[in-house]
Short mmCIF file of C-alpha atoms and ligand atoms in Angstrom, two decimals:
data_model
loop_
_atom_site.label_atom_id
_atom_site.label_comp_id
_atom_site.label_asym_id
_atom_site.label_seq_id
_atom_site.Cartn_x
_atom_site.Cartn_y
_atom_site.Cartn_z
CA MET Q 4 -22.87 138.25 -8.78
CA SER Q 5 -19.30 139.17 -7.80
CA PRO Q 6 -18.49 142.36 -5.85
CA ARG Q 7 -16.97 143.83 -8.96
CA GLU Q 8 -20.07 143.10 -11.10
CA ARG Q 9 -22.29 144.56 -8.40
CA HIS Q 10 -20.24 147.69 -8.26
CA GLU Q 11 -20.63 148.17 -12.05
CA TRP Q 12 -24.32 147.58 -11.92
CA GLU Q 13 -24.92 150.08 -9.13
CA GLU Q 14 -22.89 152.75 -10.97
CA GLU Q 15 -24.82 152.15 -14.17
CA LEU Q 16 -28.05 152.77 -12.27
CA SER Q 17 -26.94 155.70 -10.09
CA PRO Q 18 -29.37 158.67 -10.22
CA ALA Q 19 -27.15 160.46 -12.67
CA VAL Q 20 -27.93 158.00 -15.54
CA SER Q 21 -30.87 158.65 -17.82
CA VAL Q 22 -33.86 156.45 -18.54
CA LYS Q 23 -32.32 155.90 -21.95
CA ALA Q 24 -29.11 154.49 -20.51
CA VAL Q 25 -31.17 152.10 -18.25
CA ARG Q 26 -33.18 151.07 -21.27
CA ARG Q 27 -29.97 150.24 -23.09
CA LYS Q 28 -28.66 148.23 -20.17
CA LEU Q 29 -31.92 146.37 -19.46
CA GLY Q 30 -33.56 146.59 -22.90
CA ALA Q 31 -33.15 142.93 -23.59
CA GLN Q 32 -34.69 141.79 -20.38
CA GLN Q 33 -38.30 140.82 -19.94
CA ARG Q 34 -40.38 143.20 -17.89
CA PHE Q 35 -42.99 142.11 -15.37
CA ARG Q 36 -45.91 144.13 -14.31
CA ALA Q 37 -46.40 144.15 -10.61
CA ARG Q 38 -48.11 145.94 -7.69
CA VAL Q 39 -46.27 147.53 -4.83
CA LEU Q 40 -47.49 146.00 -1.54
CA GLU Q 41 -45.16 147.60 0.97
CA GLY Q 42 -41.83 149.30 1.23
CA THR Q 43 -39.48 151.64 2.96
CA GLY Q 44 -38.19 153.81 0.15
CA LYS Q 45 -35.18 151.71 -0.63
CA ARG Q 46 -36.74 148.25 -0.73
CA TRP Q 47 -40.17 147.47 -2.06
CA LEU Q 48 -42.18 144.34 -1.83
CA VAL Q 49 -44.11 143.83 -5.16
CA GLU Q 50 -46.63 141.23 -6.27
CA LEU Q 51 -46.30 140.09 -9.88
CA GLU Q 52 -49.44 139.34 -11.88
CA ASP Q 53 -48.84 135.63 -11.49
CA GLY Q 54 -48.75 136.06 -7.69
CA ARG Q 55 -44.97 135.79 -7.20
CA LEU Q 56 -43.39 138.23 -4.70
CA TRP Q 57 -40.16 140.08 -5.39
CA GLU Q 58 -38.13 142.42 -3.38
CA CYS Q 59 -37.30 145.40 -5.53
CA ALA Q 60 -34.88 148.33 -5.45
CA VAL Q 61 -35.83 151.28 -7.54
CA ALA Q 62 -33.70 151.93 -10.73
CA GLY Q 63 -31.55 154.99 -10.84
CA ALA Q 64 -33.83 156.42 -13.51
CA VAL Q 65 -37.47 155.25 -13.56
CA GLU Q 66 -39.75 155.72 -16.46
CA LEU Q 67 -42.70 157.67 -15.07
CA GLU Q 68 -46.08 157.87 -16.73
CA GLU Q 69 -46.77 160.82 -14.52
CA GLU Q 70 -44.50 162.86 -12.28
CA SER Q 71 -45.06 163.28 -8.53
CA PRO Q 72 -42.91 164.14 -5.47
CA THR Q 73 -43.59 160.55 -4.41
CA LEU Q 74 -41.48 158.26 -6.61
CA VAL Q 75 -43.04 155.02 -5.51
CA ALA Q 76 -46.02 154.37 -3.22
CA VAL Q 77 -47.89 151.35 -1.92
CA GLY Q 78 -50.58 150.43 -4.56
CA ASP Q 79 -48.57 151.63 -7.47
CA PHE Q 80 -48.55 149.58 -10.65
CA VAL Q 81 -44.87 149.12 -11.83
CA GLU Q 82 -42.74 147.25 -14.24
CA CYS Q 83 -39.83 145.25 -12.91
CA VAL Q 84 -36.91 143.38 -14.23
CA PRO Q 85 -35.31 140.54 -12.33
CA ARG Q 86 -31.95 140.73 -10.61
CA GLN Q 87 -29.69 137.98 -9.56
CA GLY Q 88 -29.83 136.57 -6.06
CA THR Q 89 -32.18 136.98 -3.19
CA GLY Q 90 -32.82 140.12 -1.06
CA VAL Q 91 -32.63 140.56 2.67
CA SER Q 92 -36.22 139.11 2.93
CA GLY Q 93 -35.03 135.94 1.17
CA LEU Q 94 -37.26 136.73 -1.83
CA PRO Q 95 -36.03 136.93 -5.44
CA GLN Q 96 -34.76 140.42 -6.26
CA GLY Q 97 -35.90 142.86 -8.90
CA LEU Q 98 -35.52 146.35 -10.04
CA ILE Q 99 -38.35 148.80 -10.55
CA VAL Q 100 -37.96 150.46 -14.01
CA ARG Q 101 -41.32 152.04 -14.64
CA ARG Q 102 -44.26 153.43 -12.81
CA GLU Q 103 -47.72 153.78 -14.31
CA ALA Q 104 -49.87 156.83 -13.77
CA ARG Q 105 -51.92 156.82 -10.57
CA HIS Q 106 -55.73 156.65 -10.92
CA THR Q 107 -56.57 157.48 -7.37
CA LYS Q 108 -54.47 158.33 -4.30
CA LEU Q 109 -54.66 159.05 -0.63
CA ALA Q 110 -52.21 161.91 -0.12
CA ARG Q 111 -51.34 164.50 2.45
CA TYR Q 112 -49.22 167.63 2.65
CA ARG Q 113 -46.00 167.30 4.39
CA ARG Q 114 -45.24 170.59 5.82
CA ARG Q 115 -41.68 169.82 6.83
CA GLU Q 116 -40.80 168.81 3.30
CA GLY Q 117 -43.16 171.29 1.61
CA LYS Q 118 -44.63 168.75 -0.64
CA GLU Q 119 -47.38 166.21 -1.24
CA GLN Q 120 -46.86 162.73 0.10
CA VAL Q 121 -48.75 159.86 -1.57
CA VAL Q 122 -49.59 157.30 1.14
CA VAL Q 123 -51.45 154.87 -1.08
CA SER Q 124 -52.45 154.90 -4.74
CA ASN Q 125 -54.91 153.06 -7.02
CA VAL Q 126 -57.35 151.91 -4.39
CA ASP Q 127 -61.05 152.36 -4.71
CA GLN Q 128 -62.18 153.29 -1.18
CA LEU Q 129 -61.01 155.19 1.83
CA ALA Q 130 -62.24 153.73 5.07
CA ILE Q 131 -61.93 156.69 7.48
CA LEU Q 132 -61.39 154.65 10.69
CA LEU Q 133 -62.09 156.33 13.95
CA ALA Q 134 -63.07 155.19 17.42
CA ALA Q 135 -66.07 155.62 19.74
CA ALA Q 136 -63.49 156.12 22.54
CA GLU Q 137 -59.80 155.75 23.21
CA PRO Q 138 -59.33 157.91 21.23
CA ARG Q 139 -62.77 159.48 20.72
CA TYR Q 140 -63.41 160.53 17.12
CA ASP Q 141 -63.29 164.14 16.09
CA ARG Q 142 -65.62 165.47 13.47
CA PHE Q 143 -63.08 168.01 12.32
CA LEU Q 144 -60.86 165.16 11.15
CA ILE Q 145 -63.79 163.47 9.39
CA ASP Q 146 -64.40 166.66 7.37
CA ARG Q 147 -60.82 166.87 6.25
CA TYR Q 148 -60.65 163.25 5.35
CA LEU Q 149 -63.73 163.71 3.15
CA ILE Q 150 -61.89 166.45 1.22
CA ALA Q 151 -58.82 164.21 0.88
CA ALA Q 152 -61.01 161.41 -0.46
CA GLU Q 153 -62.71 163.67 -3.00
CA LYS Q 154 -59.48 165.15 -4.23
CA GLY Q 155 -57.95 161.63 -4.50
CA GLU Q 156 -61.10 160.17 -6.20
CA LEU Q 157 -61.73 157.60 -3.41
CA ALA Q 158 -65.21 156.64 -2.29
CA PRO Q 159 -65.37 157.27 1.49
CA LEU Q 160 -66.65 154.95 4.24
CA LEU Q 161 -67.04 156.34 7.71
CA CYS Q 162 -66.21 153.65 10.31
CA ILE Q 163 -66.39 154.01 14.04
CA ASN Q 164 -64.67 151.13 15.75
CA LYS Q 165 -64.71 150.23 19.45
CA ILE Q 166 -68.50 150.73 19.62
CA ASP Q 167 -68.31 148.50 22.68
CA LEU Q 168 -66.82 151.49 24.48
CA GLY Q 169 -69.42 154.01 23.33
CA ASP Q 170 -73.12 154.84 23.07
CA ALA Q 171 -74.18 153.66 19.64
CA GLU Q 172 -77.42 155.70 19.70
CA GLN Q 173 -75.64 158.83 20.45
CA ILE Q 174 -72.90 158.28 17.93
CA ARG Q 175 -75.45 157.47 15.12
CA ALA Q 176 -77.27 160.67 15.90
CA ASP Q 177 -74.02 162.70 15.93
CA LEU Q 178 -73.08 161.19 12.51
CA ARG Q 179 -76.55 161.18 10.96
CA PHE Q 180 -75.64 164.26 8.79
CA TYR Q 181 -72.94 162.10 6.89
CA ALA Q 182 -75.28 159.29 6.08
CA GLU Q 183 -78.47 161.25 5.39
CA VAL Q 184 -77.25 164.34 3.71
CA LEU Q 185 -74.06 163.22 2.10
CA GLY Q 186 -75.01 159.63 1.50
CA ILE Q 187 -71.79 158.22 2.97
CA PRO Q 188 -72.02 154.61 4.58
CA VAL Q 189 -71.60 155.05 8.33
CA LEU Q 190 -70.57 151.73 10.05
CA LEU Q 191 -70.38 151.21 13.77
CA LEU Q 192 -67.89 148.38 14.40
CA SER Q 193 -66.22 146.48 17.18
CA ALA Q 194 -63.20 144.34 16.53
CA LEU Q 195 -63.67 143.08 20.18
CA THR Q 196 -67.34 141.89 19.81
CA GLY Q 197 -67.51 141.41 16.02
CA GLU Q 198 -70.27 143.96 15.75
CA GLY Q 199 -70.70 145.36 12.19
CA LEU Q 200 -67.94 143.21 10.78
CA GLU Q 201 -70.22 141.39 8.35
CA GLU Q 202 -71.46 144.63 6.91
CA PHE Q 203 -67.84 145.93 6.69
CA ARG Q 204 -66.66 142.73 4.91
CA SER Q 205 -69.39 142.97 2.40
CA LEU Q 206 -68.48 146.59 1.62
CA LEU Q 207 -64.81 145.61 1.12
CA ALA Q 208 -65.31 142.49 -0.96
CA GLY Q 209 -63.66 142.68 -4.42
CA LYS Q 210 -62.50 146.36 -3.83
CA ALA Q 211 -59.15 147.80 -2.76
CA THR Q 212 -59.50 149.80 0.47
CA VAL Q 213 -57.19 151.84 2.53
CA LEU Q 214 -57.80 152.13 6.28
CA SER Q 215 -56.69 155.46 7.64
CA GLY Q 216 -57.20 157.17 10.91
CA PRO Q 217 -55.41 158.12 14.17
CA SER Q 218 -53.13 155.90 16.12
CA GLY Q 219 -54.86 153.38 18.42
CA VAL Q 220 -58.25 153.17 16.78
CA GLY Q 221 -57.86 149.60 15.82
CA LYS Q 222 -56.71 149.62 12.12
CA SER Q 223 -54.31 146.76 12.52
CA THR Q 224 -56.72 144.80 14.70
CA LEU Q 225 -59.40 144.98 12.06
CA THR Q 226 -56.81 144.21 9.34
CA ASN Q 227 -55.87 140.99 11.04
CA LEU Q 228 -59.58 140.04 11.34
CA LEU Q 229 -60.28 140.83 7.83
CA VAL Q 230 -57.23 139.09 6.37
CA GLY Q 231 -57.91 136.11 8.71
CA GLU Q 232 -54.28 136.01 9.95
CA GLU Q 233 -52.05 137.77 12.35
CA VAL Q 234 -50.30 139.75 9.75
CA GLN Q 235 -49.95 143.06 11.69
CA ARG Q 236 -48.73 143.88 15.21
CA ILE Q 237 -51.36 145.38 17.56
CA GLY Q 238 -50.54 148.21 19.99
CA GLU Q 239 -51.43 148.85 23.64
CA ILE Q 240 -53.36 152.00 24.40
CA SER Q 241 -51.29 154.23 26.55
CA LEU Q 242 -53.20 154.85 29.79
CA LYS Q 243 -51.67 158.27 30.20
CA LEU Q 244 -52.52 159.59 26.66
CA GLY Q 245 -55.71 157.45 26.03
CA GLN Q 246 -54.31 156.75 22.48
CA GLY Q 247 -52.13 154.46 20.62
CA ARG Q 248 -48.35 154.88 20.26
CA HIS Q 249 -47.92 154.56 16.56
CA VAL Q 250 -47.40 150.86 16.38
CA THR Q 251 -47.75 150.62 12.60
CA THR Q 252 -44.93 152.43 10.90
CA MET Q 253 -45.55 151.88 7.21
CA ALA Q 254 -48.42 151.21 4.73
CA ARG Q 255 -48.94 147.51 3.88
CA MET Q 256 -51.34 146.03 1.36
CA PHE Q 257 -52.91 142.61 1.92
CA ARG Q 258 -55.14 140.41 -0.18
CA LEU Q 259 -58.63 139.77 1.31
CA PRO Q 260 -59.98 136.18 1.37
CA GLN Q 261 -63.24 137.28 -0.33
CA GLY Q 262 -61.30 139.21 -3.05
CA GLY Q 263 -59.96 142.68 -3.03
CA TYR Q 264 -57.18 144.36 -0.99
CA ILE Q 265 -56.91 146.13 2.26
CA VAL Q 266 -54.08 148.58 3.18
CA ASP Q 267 -53.17 149.15 6.77
CA THR Q 268 -51.38 152.52 7.41
CA PRO Q 269 -49.67 154.23 10.28
CA GLY Q 270 -51.82 156.31 12.56
CA ILE Q 271 -52.02 160.05 11.59
CA ARG Q 272 -51.57 162.77 14.00
CA ASP Q 273 -52.92 165.47 11.81
CA LEU Q 274 -54.19 165.61 8.28
CA THR Q 275 -53.27 168.63 6.12
CA ILE Q 276 -54.87 168.72 2.68
CA TRP Q 277 -52.43 169.25 -0.14
CA GLU Q 278 -53.05 171.93 -2.78
CA LEU Q 279 -56.16 173.51 -1.25
CA THR Q 280 -57.07 177.21 -1.16
CA ARG Q 281 -59.66 179.18 0.58
CA ALA Q 282 -61.45 179.91 -2.68
CA GLU Q 283 -61.78 176.11 -3.39
CA LEU Q 284 -63.06 175.26 -0.01
CA PRO Q 285 -66.85 175.86 -0.34
CA GLY Q 286 -66.77 173.43 -3.41
CA TYR Q 287 -66.01 170.59 -0.95
CA PHE Q 288 -69.11 171.35 1.37
CA HIS Q 289 -71.69 170.07 -0.94
CA GLU Q 290 -74.59 170.75 1.37
CA PHE Q 291 -73.79 174.49 0.86
CA ASP Q 292 -74.43 174.30 -2.91
CA ASP Q 293 -78.16 174.99 -2.98
CA TRP Q 294 -77.90 177.79 -0.39
CA ALA Q 295 -74.76 179.52 -1.83
CA GLN Q 296 -76.79 180.77 -4.87
CA GLY Q 297 -78.69 182.97 -2.58
CA CYS Q 298 -75.70 184.74 -1.16
CA ARG Q 299 -75.44 188.45 -1.99
CA TYR Q 300 -71.82 188.35 -3.06
CA GLN Q 301 -70.63 185.88 -5.67
CA PRO Q 302 -68.42 184.11 -5.01
CA CYS Q 303 -69.03 184.15 -1.29
CA SER Q 304 -66.67 182.71 1.33
CA HIS Q 305 -69.59 182.37 3.77
CA ILE Q 306 -67.29 183.71 6.46
CA HIS Q 307 -67.57 187.56 6.58
CA GLU Q 308 -69.77 188.84 3.65
CA PRO Q 309 -73.11 190.44 4.54
CA GLU Q 310 -76.30 188.78 3.46
CA CYS Q 311 -74.70 185.32 3.28
CA ALA Q 312 -77.39 182.73 2.70
CA VAL Q 313 -75.27 179.90 4.03
CA ARG Q 314 -74.70 181.56 7.35
CA LYS Q 315 -78.45 182.33 7.53
CA ALA Q 316 -79.33 178.74 6.91
CA VAL Q 317 -76.92 177.70 9.70
CA GLN Q 318 -78.55 180.10 12.07
CA GLU Q 319 -81.97 178.97 11.16
CA GLY Q 320 -80.89 175.26 11.78
CA LYS Q 321 -81.32 174.32 8.17
CA LEU Q 322 -77.60 173.39 7.83
CA ASP Q 323 -75.45 171.26 10.21
CA ARG Q 324 -73.86 173.72 12.58
CA GLN Q 325 -70.84 171.67 13.40
CA ARG Q 326 -69.99 171.18 9.76
CA TYR Q 327 -70.21 174.94 9.27
CA GLU Q 328 -67.91 175.50 12.30
CA ASN Q 329 -65.47 172.97 10.93
CA TYR Q 330 -65.61 174.83 7.56
CA CYS Q 331 -64.75 178.09 9.27
CA ARG Q 332 -61.88 176.49 11.20
CA LEU Q 333 -60.44 174.94 8.03
CA TRP Q 334 -60.92 178.10 6.05
CA MET Q 335 -58.85 180.03 8.66
CA SER Q 336 -56.08 177.49 8.41
CA LEU Q 337 -55.77 177.61 4.65
CA PRO Q 338 -53.45 179.82 2.54
CA GLU Q 339 -54.84 182.37 0.09
CA HIS Q 340 -52.79 180.82 -2.63
CA VAL Q 341 -52.17 177.31 -3.56
CA TYR Q 342 -48.95 175.48 -2.78
CA GLN Q 343 -47.48 174.26 -6.05
CA TRP Q 344 -44.90 171.54 -6.39
CA ARG Q 345 -42.66 172.45 -9.33
CA GLY Q 346 -39.78 170.16 -8.75
CA ARG Q 347 -38.68 167.44 -11.03
CA VAL Q 348 -38.26 163.81 -10.18
CA ARG Q 349 -34.50 163.57 -10.54
N1 GTP S 406 -62.38 147.85 23.24
C1 GTP S 406 -61.92 147.58 22.03
N2 GTP S 406 -60.58 147.73 21.90
C2 GTP S 406 -60.09 147.60 20.60
C3 GTP S 406 -60.93 147.33 19.52
N3 GTP S 406 -60.18 147.27 18.39
C4 GTP S 406 -58.90 147.51 18.78
N4 GTP S 406 -58.92 147.62 20.10
C5 GTP S 406 -57.62 147.84 20.85
O1 GTP S 406 -57.01 149.04 20.53
C6 GTP S 406 -55.68 149.07 20.72
C7 GTP S 406 -54.92 149.58 19.48
O2 GTP S 406 -55.18 148.76 18.31
P1 GTP S 406 -54.33 148.72 17.05
O3 GTP S 406 -55.09 147.87 16.10
O4 GTP S 406 -52.88 148.52 17.27
O5 GTP S 406 -54.52 150.29 16.54
P2 GTP S 406 -54.04 150.96 15.18
O6 GTP S 406 -55.07 151.87 14.79
O7 GTP S 406 -53.49 150.01 14.28
O8 GTP S 406 -52.86 151.93 15.74
P3 GTP S 406 -51.47 152.52 15.06
O9 GTP S 406 -50.81 151.35 14.42
O10 GTP S 406 -50.67 153.02 16.06
O11 GTP S 406 -51.97 153.47 14.04
C8 GTP S 406 -55.28 147.59 20.96
O12 GTP S 406 -55.04 147.52 22.32
C9 GTP S 406 -56.48 146.89 20.58
O13 GTP S 406 -56.61 145.62 21.28
C10 GTP S 406 -62.41 147.33 19.73
O14 GTP S 406 -63.23 147.16 18.80
N5 GTP S 406 -62.84 147.49 21.02
MG1 MG S 407 -51.64 149.71 13.47
ZN1 ZN S 408 -72.27 183.04 1.57
#
């Protein structure tokens, strides 16, 4: 493509043009359905249905089956048309012209930008990956992840890596509630000794799973083991902080040898749930359901109302105290009214 032609092409696809104009320009070209594996916002690696990889830019106007503040995310199913030449990666180039609706998502609320950010879409499971130590897991984070999973329609798995550094008995007891009351698989793993890896592999087979958790817990180490290749760089634990230093900087999706996909993601510092109000919160603490009917006030926030059956059950040791404390902490942090994204995509 000559520089002159390229210039015209870019102009045609600038954000100002309409979907119709792009259709007119590209109408005759065959479209290929593909899945987004990784990307930086400007350039996306996609896998075509026949397994070919393309490096894609996003067309100035993309047909969207469903709007979202996140135009394209890892896991999205898209339609692409070919472009001439090869990209910076050396792969054939393409252009994303359409994005399908997302069936599931792992998202978070970006306070700075004031909107929801989709980290990964269309996967089946969320493996909440934490560590027995360095850094030690925090149950408050688990409880927020479970809400994110339910909102995004992802099946949660609770994985505690680095069990070689912790007391397995004590951790199992601490997390018994999740397995026994909520029925969530709890896996104790060690990428170092291989403990728990067979069970983990069997839960991942044939499914698409996103690994998410704080920096330094071993997401990339486990990804390499599961993929069977050194596809991801591993970080060192900072001695001073006892945690990782955000080695992984973007979400990347890989095929698993036993079928299915795994998505390695950057470590999170904090997880803020998107579009969640105080009034909705009790609905995510399912163990409260049976007790809540006995509260004097309906609805009851289980925080300050008199004759609250949930609080009574906590006092009597019939409900998990730590869960209730996390509920209160989360309730305090939430707005009365829901944040609503009302913008348009271009
Ligand atoms: N003792 C022990 N160390 C582990 C285990 N798994 C990973 N590590 C170490 O933990 C450190 C961080 O591992 P990474 O895989 O880079 O962690 P990450 O979760 O990908 O971190 P970010 O990319 O920053 O989010 C490395 O030094 C690993 O060697 C384990 O099971 N036991
Ligand atoms: Mg990593
Ligand atoms: Zn109550």
